[in-house]
Amino acid sequence: QVQLVESGGGLVQAGGSLRLSCAASGRTFSSFVMVWFRQAPGKEREFVAGISWTGGRTYYADSVKGRFTISRDSAKNTVYLQMNSLKPEDTAVYYCAAKFGIMSYASDAMDYWGKGTLVTVSS
C-alpha cells in the first residue's frame, strides 16, 4: 500500500522558514516524479514544486522560485520542501503527490497523494 506522509507544517512569521518532509513508502519510486501542491482557503489546488526521483531535475512555480527548494533523499525515500522568505500568501495546506513517468503540473495527473500539512504564515 502506497503511503505519502507529510510533516513539518506549522505557524511561522512572515520572512521565516519551514521545511516540509514527505515520507514515501509502499513501492519503488524510481520511475516517479514527486510533486508538492498547495491549496489555500477558497482557492484551487496549485502546483508548487516537483522533482524527478532519479535525475534530480527540479521544477518550480513562478510564485516560489528563488524562495523554495525541493530535494529528495533516495536512501530515506523522502522528499523535502525548504521554504524560505515565507509570505502570508504562502498560507495553505501543502500536499505531497507522486506521478509515474514524466513531470506534470496538473493535480489530476497525480497517482498518489498525501493527506497534507498546514502552513500558516502570519504577517
XYZ file of C-alpha atoms in Angstrom:
123
model
C 0.000 0.000 0.000
C 1.477 3.299 -1.105
C 1.690 5.977 1.543
C 2.840 9.558 1.335
C 3.061 11.219 4.733
C 3.767 14.923 5.026
C 5.171 16.629 8.095
C 6.793 19.895 9.087
C 3.933 22.333 8.740
C 3.145 24.932 11.361
C 2.813 28.603 12.179
C 5.620 30.947 11.184
C 6.009 34.696 10.872
C 6.453 36.361 7.527
C 10.076 36.158 6.442
C 10.617 32.922 8.306
C 11.394 29.419 7.102
C 9.936 25.927 7.295
C 10.998 22.584 5.899
C 8.336 20.147 4.843
C 9.012 16.433 4.530
C 7.194 13.747 2.560
C 7.974 10.175 3.542
C 7.090 7.725 0.769
C 6.544 4.011 1.260
C 4.833 1.010 -0.251
C 6.614 0.731 -3.574
C 9.699 1.725 -5.537
C 9.562 5.348 -6.637
C 12.500 5.377 -9.025
C 10.233 5.958 -12.054
C 8.164 8.641 -10.368
C 8.243 12.387 -10.113
C 7.420 13.796 -6.690
C 5.418 16.983 -6.555
C 4.285 19.485 -3.940
C 0.939 21.212 -4.361
C -0.828 23.644 -2.079
C -4.381 24.740 -1.524
C -5.304 27.963 0.213
C -8.770 28.508 1.695
C -11.293 29.157 -1.057
C -8.783 28.547 -3.822
C -7.941 25.728 -6.174
C -5.040 23.401 -5.551
C -1.924 24.701 -7.288
C 1.460 23.342 -8.283
C 4.384 24.430 -6.127
C 7.439 22.331 -6.992
C 8.435 18.990 -8.467
C 11.473 16.745 -8.699
C 12.347 13.630 -10.644
C 13.222 10.832 -8.281
C 16.337 9.662 -10.095
C 17.712 12.582 -12.039
C 17.017 15.280 -9.506
C 15.661 17.676 -12.133
C 13.551 20.322 -10.414
C 10.543 22.415 -11.361
C 9.056 25.435 -9.611
C 6.039 27.671 -9.783
C 6.986 31.271 -10.542
C 5.479 32.356 -7.228
C 8.005 30.346 -5.206
C 11.061 30.374 -7.460
C 14.102 31.618 -5.570
C 12.440 31.082 -2.181
C 11.569 27.365 -2.122
C 13.862 24.424 -2.784
C 12.735 20.871 -3.449
C 15.090 17.962 -2.846
C 14.985 14.238 -2.216
C 16.902 11.690 -0.195
C 16.613 8.418 -2.077
C 18.071 6.395 0.790
C 15.335 7.660 3.099
C 12.587 7.661 0.462
C 11.839 11.222 1.482
C 11.217 14.427 -0.421
C 11.717 17.833 1.159
C 10.442 21.320 0.506
C 12.613 24.011 2.071
C 10.592 27.206 2.246
C 12.386 30.484 2.941
C 11.242 34.105 2.988
C 7.701 32.975 3.629
C 4.845 35.340 2.881
C 1.269 35.396 4.193
C 0.110 34.366 0.717
C 2.026 31.095 1.159
C -0.533 30.075 3.783
C -2.121 26.833 2.603
C -2.373 23.119 3.115
C 0.640 21.605 1.371
C 0.243 18.219 -0.276
C 2.833 15.750 -1.461
C 1.976 13.792 -4.601
C 3.617 11.200 -6.821
C 3.212 10.626 -10.540
C 4.558 7.742 -12.582
C 6.622 8.813 -15.566
C 7.149 12.359 -16.762
C 6.510 15.566 -14.913
C 3.088 17.169 -14.882
C 1.859 20.358 -13.267
C -1.752 19.162 -13.172
C -3.145 17.875 -9.907
C -5.467 15.449 -11.680
C -2.457 13.751 -13.291
C -1.046 12.575 -9.963
C -1.212 8.902 -8.999
C -0.812 9.156 -5.245
C -1.491 11.828 -2.630
C -0.652 12.513 0.969
C -3.165 13.998 3.381
C -1.452 17.362 3.622
C 0.187 19.554 6.229
C -0.944 23.061 7.134
C 1.401 26.010 6.775
C 0.265 29.309 8.254
C 2.317 32.465 7.709
C 1.400 35.407 9.903
C 2.046 38.995 8.886
